[in-house]
Coordinates of C-alpha atoms (C1' of nucleotides) in Angstrom, one line a residue:
Chain L
M1 CA 69.8 107.5 107.5
P2 CA 68.7 105.9 103.7
C3 CA 65.3 106.7 103.5
R4 CA 63.4 103.0 102.6
S5 CA 60.5 103.5 100.8
L6 CA 57.5 103.4 102.0
D7 CA 55.7 101.1 99.8
E8 CA 57.8 98.3 101.0
S9 CA 55.8 95.7 103.0
D10 CA 57.7 94.7 106.0
A11 CA 57.5 91.7 104.7
S12 CA 59.7 92.0 102.0
M13 CA 61.8 94.0 103.7
R14 CA 62.1 90.6 106.3
Q15 CA 63.0 89.1 103.9
R16 CA 65.1 91.1 101.8
L17 CA 66.8 91.5 105.7
V18 CA 67.2 87.5 106.2
N19 CA 69.1 86.9 102.7
S20 CA 70.7 89.8 103.0
L21 CA 72.9 89.4 106.4
S22 CA 72.8 84.9 104.8
Q23 CA 74.8 86.4 102.4
S24 CA 76.4 88.7 104.6
F25 CA 77.1 86.3 107.1
P26 CA 77.0 82.5 106.4
H27 CA 78.6 81.2 110.1
S28 CA 75.9 82.2 112.5
A29 CA 76.6 85.9 112.6
L30 CA 73.4 87.0 111.8
S31 CA 72.2 86.3 115.8
K32 CA 75.0 88.2 115.4
A33 CA 74.2 91.3 113.8
L34 CA 70.6 91.2 115.7
Q35 CA 72.5 91.1 118.5
C36 CA 74.5 94.0 117.2
I37 CA 71.4 95.7 116.8
K38 CA 69.2 94.8 120.4
E39 CA 72.7 95.9 122.4
E40 CA 72.0 99.2 120.3
E41 CA 69.1 99.1 121.3
E42 CA 70.1 99.2 124.9
E43 CA 72.4 100.7 125.4
N44 CA 69.5 103.4 124.3
D45 CA 72.8 105.7 122.5
P46 CA 71.5 109.1 121.4
L47 CA 73.3 107.9 118.6
S48 CA 72.4 104.4 117.7
S49 CA 69.4 105.7 116.5
S50 CA 70.7 108.1 113.6
C51 CA 73.5 109.0 113.2
F52 CA 76.1 105.9 112.2
A53 CA 74.4 105.4 109.0
E54 CA 74.9 108.7 107.8
L55 CA 78.4 108.5 108.5
R56 CA 79.3 105.5 105.9
L57 CA 81.8 105.7 103.4
D58 CA 80.8 109.0 101.3
K59 CA 80.9 107.0 98.0
E60 CA 78.5 104.3 100.0
A61 CA 76.1 107.7 100.1
V62 CA 75.2 107.3 96.8
D63 CA 75.1 103.8 96.4
D64 CA 72.8 101.6 94.6
D65 CA 69.7 100.5 97.1
D66 CA 71.4 96.5 97.4
D67 CA 74.1 98.1 99.0
E68 CA 71.6 99.9 101.5
L69 CA 69.5 96.9 101.3
T70 CA 72.7 95.1 102.9
S71 CA 73.2 97.2 105.8
L72 CA 71.6 97.1 109.1
S73 CA 72.2 100.5 110.3
W74 CA 68.4 101.1 108.5
L75 CA 66.8 98.7 111.2
Q76 CA 68.0 101.1 113.6
D77 CA 65.2 102.6 113.3
S78 CA 62.3 100.6 113.0
N79 CA 61.6 97.3 114.8
L80 CA 61.7 94.8 112.5
L81 CA 63.7 92.6 113.9
K82 CA 62.3 92.5 117.4
D83 CA 60.1 90.0 116.3
I84 CA 63.4 87.7 115.2
K85 CA 65.0 88.2 118.8
A86 CA 62.0 87.4 121.1
G87 CA 63.0 84.9 124.1
E88 CA 66.9 84.9 122.6
D89 CA 68.8 85.2 125.9
D90 CA 71.3 88.7 125.4
D91 CA 74.7 87.0 127.2
S92 CA 74.1 83.5 125.5
L93 CA 73.2 85.5 122.0
K94 CA 76.0 87.7 123.0
E95 CA 78.5 85.0 123.9
N96 CA 77.9 83.1 120.8
S97 CA 78.6 86.0 118.7
E98 CA 81.4 86.6 119.9
V99 CA 82.8 83.2 120.0
K100 CA 81.6 81.8 116.9
H101 CA 84.1 83.3 114.8
E102 CA 88.1 82.8 115.5
H103 CA 89.8 85.0 117.2
G104 CA 91.4 88.0 114.3
F105 CA 88.7 87.3 112.0
P106 CA 87.6 90.1 109.8
H107 CA 85.0 92.2 111.5
P108 CA 81.7 92.4 109.7
S109 CA 81.7 95.3 107.9
H110 CA 77.2 95.5 107.2
V111 CA 77.6 95.8 111.7
P112 CA 78.1 98.5 113.5
Y113 CA 81.3 98.1 115.1
N114 CA 82.3 98.4 119.1
P115 CA 85.7 97.7 119.7
Q116 CA 84.7 96.9 123.6
K117 CA 82.7 94.8 122.8
H118 CA 83.9 92.8 119.2
I119 CA 86.2 92.0 121.1
N120 CA 87.6 88.9 119.0
S121 CA 87.2 91.0 115.6
K122 CA 90.3 92.3 114.1
P123 CA 89.3 96.5 114.2
P124 CA 88.4 97.6 110.9
Y125 CA 90.8 99.8 110.7
S126 CA 94.3 100.3 109.6
F127 CA 97.0 100.4 112.2
S128 CA 97.9 105.0 110.3
C129 CA 94.2 104.7 111.5
L130 CA 94.8 103.3 114.7
I131 CA 98.1 105.6 115.3
F132 CA 96.0 107.9 113.4
M133 CA 93.4 108.2 116.2
S134 CA 95.6 107.3 119.0
L135 CA 98.0 110.4 118.2
E136 CA 94.8 112.5 117.8
E137 CA 94.0 111.9 121.3
S138 CA 96.4 113.0 122.4
P139 CA 96.2 116.5 124.0
T140 CA 100.2 117.2 122.5
K141 CA 99.8 115.1 118.7
M142 CA 103.0 113.5 120.4
L143 CA 103.1 110.2 121.2
P144 CA 105.6 107.9 122.5
V145 CA 104.9 104.2 120.4
K146 CA 104.6 102.7 124.2
D147 CA 101.4 105.3 124.9
I148 CA 100.4 104.3 121.1
Y149 CA 100.5 100.5 121.8
H150 CA 99.1 101.7 125.1
W151 CA 96.1 103.9 123.8
I152 CA 95.3 101.7 121.3
L153 CA 95.6 98.3 123.5
S154 CA 93.3 100.5 125.5
H155 CA 90.9 100.4 123.1
F156 CA 90.9 97.7 121.4
P157 CA 91.0 95.1 123.6
Y158 CA 91.1 93.0 120.8
F159 CA 95.5 93.7 120.6
Q160 CA 95.4 92.4 124.1
N161 CA 94.9 88.5 122.4
A162 CA 96.4 89.1 119.2
P163 CA 99.5 88.7 118.6
T164 CA 102.4 90.4 119.2
G165 CA 103.7 91.0 115.8
W166 CA 101.0 93.9 115.4
K167 CA 103.2 96.5 117.9
N168 CA 105.6 95.6 115.5
S169 CA 103.7 96.3 112.3
V170 CA 102.9 99.7 114.6
R171 CA 106.6 100.4 114.9
H172 CA 106.7 99.3 110.6
N173 CA 103.5 101.3 110.2
L174 CA 105.3 104.8 112.3
S175 CA 109.2 104.2 110.2
L176 CA 107.3 103.5 107.3
N177 CA 104.7 105.9 107.1
K178 CA 105.0 109.7 105.6
C179 CA 102.0 110.3 107.9
F180 CA 103.7 110.2 111.1
K181 CA 107.2 111.2 112.3
K182 CA 109.3 111.5 114.7
V183 CA 110.1 115.2 116.8
D184 CA 113.1 115.9 117.7
K185 CA 114.0 115.1 120.3
D186 CA 115.1 118.8 121.9
R187 CA 111.0 119.3 121.5
G188 CA 110.6 117.1 122.7
Q189 CA 111.0 115.5 126.2
T190 CA 112.7 112.7 128.4
I191 CA 110.8 110.6 127.5
G192 CA 113.2 107.5 128.1
K193 CA 114.0 105.5 125.3
G194 CA 112.7 106.1 122.0
S195 CA 111.0 109.5 120.0
L196 CA 108.3 110.9 119.9
W197 CA 105.7 110.8 117.5
C198 CA 104.1 112.4 115.7
V199 CA 101.8 112.5 112.9
D200 CA 102.9 114.7 110.2
P201 CA 100.6 118.3 109.5
D202 CA 101.3 117.9 105.4
F203 CA 99.6 115.1 105.7
R204 CA 97.0 115.0 108.7
P205 CA 94.0 115.1 105.8
N206 CA 94.6 112.2 104.2
L207 CA 94.6 110.6 107.6
L208 CA 91.5 112.1 107.9
Q209 CA 90.4 110.9 104.4
A210 CA 91.9 107.9 105.3
L211 CA 89.5 108.0 108.6
R212 CA 86.2 109.4 107.0
K213 CA 86.4 106.2 104.3
T214 CA 86.7 103.6 107.2
P215 CA 83.3 102.2 108.2
Y216 CA 81.5 103.1 111.3
H217 CA 84.3 104.6 112.8
P218 CA 82.8 107.6 114.0
Y219 CA 80.0 107.1 115.1
H220 CA 81.8 103.4 117.8
Q221 CA 84.7 105.6 118.0
L222 CA 83.0 108.6 120.0
Q223 CA 80.5 106.0 121.9
M224 CA 83.5 104.0 123.0
L225 CA 84.7 107.8 124.1
A226 CA 81.8 108.3 125.7
N227 CA 81.7 105.4 128.1
P228 CA 84.8 104.3 128.9
Q229 CA 86.2 101.1 129.9
P230 CA 87.7 100.8 133.3
A231 CA 90.5 99.2 131.1
Q232 CA 91.4 102.5 129.4
Q233 CA 94.6 104.3 131.8
N234 CA 95.9 105.8 129.2
R235 CA 96.8 108.9 130.9
Y236 CA 96.3 111.2 128.1
L237 CA 92.8 109.5 128.3
Q238 CA 93.1 110.7 132.7
E239 CA 94.4 114.4 132.0
F240 CA 91.6 114.3 128.4
R241 CA 88.7 112.4 130.1
P242 CA 85.7 112.6 127.2
Q243 CA 82.0 114.0 128.3
P244 CA 79.1 112.7 127.4
L245 CA 78.0 112.9 124.6
A246 CA 76.1 115.9 123.5
P247 CA 73.1 115.4 121.0
R248 CA 73.7 115.5 118.6
I249 CA 73.2 118.8 116.0
G250 CA 72.0 116.9 113.3
P251 CA 72.6 114.6 110.5
N252 CA 75.6 113.8 110.7
S253 CA 77.1 115.5 112.9
I254 CA 79.6 114.7 115.0
S255 CA 80.3 115.8 119.0
P256 CA 82.7 118.8 118.9
H257 CA 83.4 118.0 122.6
L258 CA 85.3 114.7 121.9
F259 CA 86.4 114.7 118.7
P260 CA 86.7 118.5 117.8
F261 CA 88.6 117.9 114.2
L262 CA 86.6 114.0 113.6
S263 CA 83.6 116.8 114.4
R264 CA 84.3 118.2 111.7
R265 CA 86.1 116.9 109.3
L266 CA 84.0 113.8 108.7
G267 CA 80.2 116.4 110.1
G268 CA 79.5 116.7 106.4
S269 CA 80.7 115.6 103.0
A270 CA 79.2 118.2 101.3
L271 CA 82.0 120.3 102.7
D272 CA 84.5 118.9 101.3
I273 CA 83.1 118.3 98.0
D274 CA 82.5 122.1 97.7
S275 CA 85.8 122.6 98.6
D276 CA 87.4 120.6 96.4
I277 CA 84.6 121.9 93.8
K278 CA 86.5 125.9 95.1
D279 CA 89.8 124.1 94.5
V280 CA 90.1 122.9 91.1
A281 CA 87.5 126.7 89.8
Q282 CA 90.0 128.2 91.9
T283 CA 93.4 126.9 89.8
L284 CA 91.5 126.5 87.0
V285 CA 91.0 130.3 86.7
S286 CA 94.3 131.1 89.0
L287 CA 95.2 129.1 85.7
K288 CA 94.0 131.2 83.3
S289 CA 95.3 134.2 84.5
W290 CA 98.6 133.0 84.4
S291 CA 98.7 132.0 80.8
K292 CA 96.6 135.1 80.3
A293 CA 98.8 137.1 82.4
K294 CA 101.7 136.4 79.6
A295 CA 100.0 137.5 76.7
D296 CA 100.8 140.1 78.4
N297 CA 104.4 140.1 79.3
A298 CA 104.7 143.7 81.7
S299 CA 101.5 142.3 83.1
F300 CA 103.5 139.1 83.7
A301 CA 106.2 140.5 85.4
Q302 CA 103.9 142.3 87.8
G303 CA 101.9 139.3 88.8
L304 CA 105.4 137.1 88.5
K305 CA 106.4 138.7 91.6
R306 CA 103.0 139.5 93.2
K307 CA 102.8 135.7 93.4
L308 CA 106.5 135.2 94.7
G309 CA 105.0 137.9 97.2
E310 CA 102.6 136.1 98.0
L311 CA 104.6 132.6 98.9
E312 CA 107.9 133.8 100.2
S313 CA 106.0 136.1 102.6
P314 CA 104.2 134.5 106.1
R315 CA 100.8 134.0 107.2
K316 CA 99.7 134.5 103.5
P317 CA 96.4 132.3 102.2
R318 CA 98.1 129.6 100.4
G319 CA 96.4 127.0 98.3
P320 CA 94.1 124.2 99.9
V321 CA 95.3 120.7 100.3
I322 CA 92.9 118.2 98.6
C323 CA 91.6 115.8 100.3
T324 CA 91.1 113.8 97.1
E325 CA 89.4 110.0 96.7
N326 CA 92.4 109.1 95.2
P327 CA 93.3 105.8 97.5
S328 CA 95.8 106.0 96.3
V329 CA 96.8 110.2 97.5
D330 CA 95.1 109.3 101.5
H331 CA 98.2 108.3 103.1
T332 CA 99.7 105.5 102.0
Y333 CA 103.7 104.9 101.4
S334 CA 104.4 105.7 98.1
I335 CA 103.0 108.9 98.5
T336 CA 104.9 111.5 95.6
H337 CA 106.7 114.0 97.2
V338 CA 108.0 116.4 97.2
E339 CA 112.1 115.8 97.1
A340 CA 113.4 119.6 97.4
S341 CA 111.3 120.5 100.6
E342 CA 113.9 121.4 102.3
D343 CA 115.0 123.1 100.6
E344 CA 112.1 125.4 100.1
Y345 CA 110.7 125.1 103.1
V346 CA 111.0 128.0 105.4
P347 CA 110.8 127.2 109.0
G348 CA 109.3 127.8 111.5
S349 CA 106.7 129.3 109.3
P350 CA 103.3 129.2 110.6
G351 CA 101.9 129.3 107.4
S352 CA 103.2 125.8 107.3
S353 CA 101.1 124.7 110.2
I354 CA 98.0 122.9 108.3
D355 CA 96.4 123.4 112.4
D356 CA 95.7 127.3 110.5
E357 CA 94.7 125.9 107.3
Y358 CA 91.6 123.9 109.0
D359 CA 91.9 125.1 112.6
F360 CA 92.8 122.4 114.4
G361 CA 93.8 122.2 118.1
S362 CA 94.8 124.4 120.4
E363 CA 97.6 127.3 120.1
E364 CA 100.4 124.7 121.5
D365 CA 99.5 122.7 119.0
I366 CA 100.6 125.1 115.5
D367 CA 103.4 125.7 117.5
D368 CA 104.7 122.2 118.0
Y369 CA 103.6 121.1 114.5
S370 CA 105.0 124.0 112.8
D371 CA 108.2 123.3 115.1
D372 CA 107.8 119.5 114.0
E373 CA 108.1 120.8 110.0
D374 CA 111.4 122.3 111.1
I375 CA 112.9 118.7 111.2
D376 CA 111.0 117.5 108.6
G377 CA 113.8 117.8 106.2
L378 CA 116.1 115.8 107.9
N379 CA 113.7 113.2 107.6
P380 CA 114.6 110.5 105.3
R381 CA 110.8 109.0 105.4
H382 CA 109.5 110.5 102.4
Q383 CA 112.3 108.4 100.1
F384 CA 110.0 105.1 100.0
K385 CA 109.0 105.1 96.0
C386 CA 109.2 109.0 96.3
N387 CA 108.3 109.7 92.6
S388 CA 110.1 112.5 92.1
D389 CA 110.2 111.7 88.9
N390 CA 106.3 112.3 87.3
L391 CA 106.5 115.2 89.1
D392 CA 109.5 115.3 86.6
S393 CA 108.2 113.6 83.5
E394 CA 104.4 115.1 83.3
G395 CA 105.7 117.9 83.5
E396 CA 107.1 117.2 79.7
S397 CA 102.8 117.0 78.6
G398 CA 102.4 120.0 80.3
V399 CA 98.8 120.1 80.6
D400 CA 99.1 117.5 83.8
E401 CA 101.7 119.8 84.6
V402 CA 99.8 122.6 85.2
D403 CA 96.3 120.7 85.9
G404 CA 97.9 119.0 88.8
C405 CA 95.7 120.3 91.1
V406 CA 93.7 120.0 89.4
S407 CA 93.3 115.8 89.3
S408 CA 92.4 114.6 93.2
G409 CA 94.8 111.9 92.2
N410 CA 97.5 113.7 91.6
S411 CA 99.2 113.7 93.9
D412 CA 100.0 117.6 94.7
S413 CA 96.8 116.5 96.8
V414 CA 99.7 115.7 99.2
R415 CA 101.3 118.7 101.0
T416 CA 100.5 121.2 102.7
P417 CA 99.3 124.1 101.1
T418 CA 102.8 125.9 101.5
K419 CA 104.3 124.0 99.9
R420 CA 102.0 123.2 96.9
A421 CA 101.8 126.5 96.3
R422 CA 105.1 126.2 95.9
L423 CA 105.5 123.9 93.4
D424 CA 102.6 125.2 91.6
F425 CA 104.3 128.0 91.2
G426 CA 107.4 126.4 89.6
K427 CA 105.5 124.6 87.1
R428 CA 104.3 127.4 86.4
L429 CA 107.1 129.0 85.5
R430 CA 108.0 126.1 83.3
F431 CA 104.0 126.4 82.4
E432 CA 105.3 129.6 81.0
E433 CA 108.0 127.6 78.6
T434 CA 105.4 125.0 77.0
S435 CA 104.1 126.5 73.7
E436 CA 101.9 129.2 73.0
E437 CA 99.5 126.0 71.3
E438 CA 99.4 124.0 74.7
K439 CA 99.2 127.0 77.3
K440 CA 96.0 127.6 75.1
K441 CA 95.0 124.3 74.6
I442 CA 95.0 124.0 78.2
A443 CA 93.0 127.8 78.9
D444 CA 90.2 126.5 76.1
G445 CA 89.7 123.3 78.8
A446 CA 90.7 125.9 81.7
D447 CA 87.4 127.5 80.4
A448 CA 85.4 125.0 79.7
L449 CA 86.4 123.2 83.8
L450 CA 85.7 127.0 84.8
N451 CA 82.1 126.8 82.9
L452 CA 81.3 123.4 84.5
A453 CA 82.9 124.2 88.0
G454 CA 80.9 127.4 87.5
I455 CA 77.0 126.2 87.7
C456 CA 77.3 124.4 90.7
L457 CA 79.1 127.1 92.2
A458 CA 77.2 130.2 91.7
R459 CA 74.2 127.1 93.1
Q460 CA 75.7 127.7 96.5
Q461 CA 76.4 130.9 95.8
T462 CA 80.4 131.1 96.0
V463 CA 82.5 131.7 93.3
P464 CA 82.8 135.2 94.5
S465 CA 84.1 135.0 96.7
C466 CA 85.8 131.5 95.2
V467 CA 87.0 134.1 92.4
E468 CA 88.3 136.8 95.4
K469 CA 89.9 134.5 96.9
L470 CA 92.1 133.5 94.0
D471 CA 93.9 136.6 94.2
G472 CA 95.4 135.0 97.4
T473 CA 93.4 138.7 99.3
N474 CA 91.5 136.1 101.8
E475 CA 91.4 133.3 103.9
Y476 CA 91.0 130.3 102.9
S477 CA 89.1 128.0 105.6
D478 CA 87.5 125.3 105.8
E479 CA 84.9 127.1 108.2
S480 CA 83.5 130.1 106.0
D481 CA 83.7 127.1 103.3
A482 CA 81.0 125.5 105.9
S483 CA 79.3 128.5 106.5
S484 CA 79.0 130.2 103.4
V485 CA 77.8 126.2 102.2
E486 CA 75.3 126.4 105.6
D487 CA 74.3 129.6 104.3
S488 CA 73.1 129.1 101.2
Chain I
dC1 C1' 96.1 90.1 85.6
dC2 C1' 98.2 93.6 87.1
dC3 C1' 99.8 97.3 90.8
dT4 C1' 99.0 99.5 94.7
dG5 C1' 98.2 99.5 100.1
dA6 C1' 97.7 97.1 104.3
dT7 C1' 99.8 93.1 106.4
dT8 C1' 102.6 89.8 109.2
dA9 C1' 107.7 88.0 109.5
dA10 C1' 111.9 88.8 110.2
dA11 C1' 117.2 91.4 110.4
dC12 C1' 119.3 93.9 111.9
dA13 C1' 120.3 98.3 113.3
dT14 C1' 120.5 101.6 117.8
dT15 C1' 119.7 103.5 121.5
dG16 C1' 119.0 104.1 127.1
Chain K
dT1 C1' 123.7 93.1 128.1
dC2 C1' 119.7 93.6 127.3
dA3 C1' 115.1 95.1 125.9
dA4 C1' 112.9 99.0 123.8
dT5 C1' 112.6 101.1 119.4
dG6 C1' 112.9 102.2 114.8
dT7 C1' 114.5 100.8 110.2
dT8 C1' 114.0 98.4 106.0
dT9 C1' 113.0 94.4 103.1
dA10 C1' 110.5 90.7 101.5
dA11 C1' 106.3 87.1 101.2
dT12 C1' 101.6 87.1 101.0
dC13 C1' 96.9 89.2 100.8
dA14 C1' 93.2 91.4 98.7
dG15 C1' 91.2 95.5 96.7
dG16 C1' 90.6 97.7 92.4

DNA sequence: CCCTGATTAAACATTG
DNA sequence: TCAATGTTTAATCAGG
C-alpha cells in the first residue's frame, strides 16, 4: 500500500483526488469510482483494505506520485470519500455506474475491476490471459474450447452479452498463440469434437508475467472465486471448489488456497527481481568460466564434457527461466523460438516440465506437461514469425550470441530451461569460434557486470549459493529463492 | 512515424 | 449435412 505523505492535508488530498478523477473519468465515472470503493467497503472483504494496491504492476510500484494519485487504491484505507458518498442510493448509483457507459467500454484502469459487477466493462485482460486463467483453474490443466468458453462466460459475464466474435478470438488465440497447445489426442480423453488445450510449459512463465502485469487481476480474481456467483457452473470449479479466503499473510500475498500458482508467482516482485539478478550472475559466471576454460584446452575439454553431460542427463539442474519485463517476449505470437527443438527435445524427460522448476501443480500435472511435450515438436504453431534468423544473425556478433541470457529482452528467456541450456551450450560452442579479442571483451564485460551483480547479491547474501549453482550441482528453484530472500 | 501486440472479422478446412 | 472446432489471413487499433 503506497503510503501517503502525512504532511498532506485531507482537503488537498481530496482536491487532488477529485481533479485526478475528473481527468480520468470524464463521463460521470467519478460516481462509479466512488461506488467501487463503497462496494469494496460494504463487502468488508479482508483483502480490500490492504492487498490490491500492492498487486499493481511492479512498474507502477516505482512510478512517481502522479501515478499514485490517479490510483484509487490508497483511498481504501482512508475515509476521505465518505462525505461525498453520503446520501447516495447504492442501487441507483450502481445502476448508473454500469449503465452510463456502453457495453464493451474498456474498464477504467484506475478502478478496481470486478468482473461480476462491471459486466459492461470489457475485461482488462487479454484473451491470452483469460485462456490461461481458465486452463490454470482446471484441475487437469487442460480444457476443451467449449469449457474455456464456459469458464470465461461464468467468470466474466461481460461476454454473455458480448458479440459472439469473442469465441472466434478465443479460438484464434489458441491457434495462433504459441503459449497454448493442443493435447495429444491419445492423451486426451474422448471429449468429442475438438481437442483439449493446455498451456505450453515453455511459455507458462511468460503468461504468468503477462498476467501479473494485468492491473487488479489477482485481487479481483481471488475475490471472484471466493464469492462464486450462481452462474458459475463450470464442472471443474464444482469439483475444485474455491475455499474461503484465508487471512492474508502479509502485503502482496496471494491466498495459496485459491491460486497456488498465482500466490507463488505474484507473491512478491522482489523475489523475481532477485531471481533475475541471479540469472544474470549465473550466466555471467558461466560465461567467464567458459572463456577461462578455453585458455586451458585440457580443462576446456573437461568442462565441455561435463557441460554436455549435464545437458544430456535427465533431472539435472537447468538454467532458470527468465521472465523478462520486455513485453515482446511475454506470451505473444512472435516470440523467437528454437526451431531445432524437435531434435533437442528428449521425450518424457522429467526435466522438461516447467512444473519441475516452479513446483506447479500436482505430480499428475507434471506428468501431463512432460508428456505434452511429446507433441510439442509436432506442433507447427511456432512457425509464426519465428525468428530463428535472429539467432543466427546475432551469432555473428559474438557478444549478443553469448549474453543472450543476460539480456532480458532476448528470446532465450522464453525457452524451457532444458531447451535454453542446450541452446546456450550451442552458443558457447560458437562462442569458442569467436576471436580471442572478442572473448576477452566479453569476459571483461562479464567481469564488470558480475561486480555489479555481486553487489546486489552480496547484499542479500545469496552470492555463494548462486555461484555454487553454476556448476550444476544444486537445484535452482523459486522456493530456494524465496527462502534465501526471506532469510535475509 | 514505425513497430509490435491485441483484437476482430472473415474465409476456409477439418472433424465428430 | 451441420455445427463445432481449428487454421490462416487481413484489417484495425493502441501503446511504446
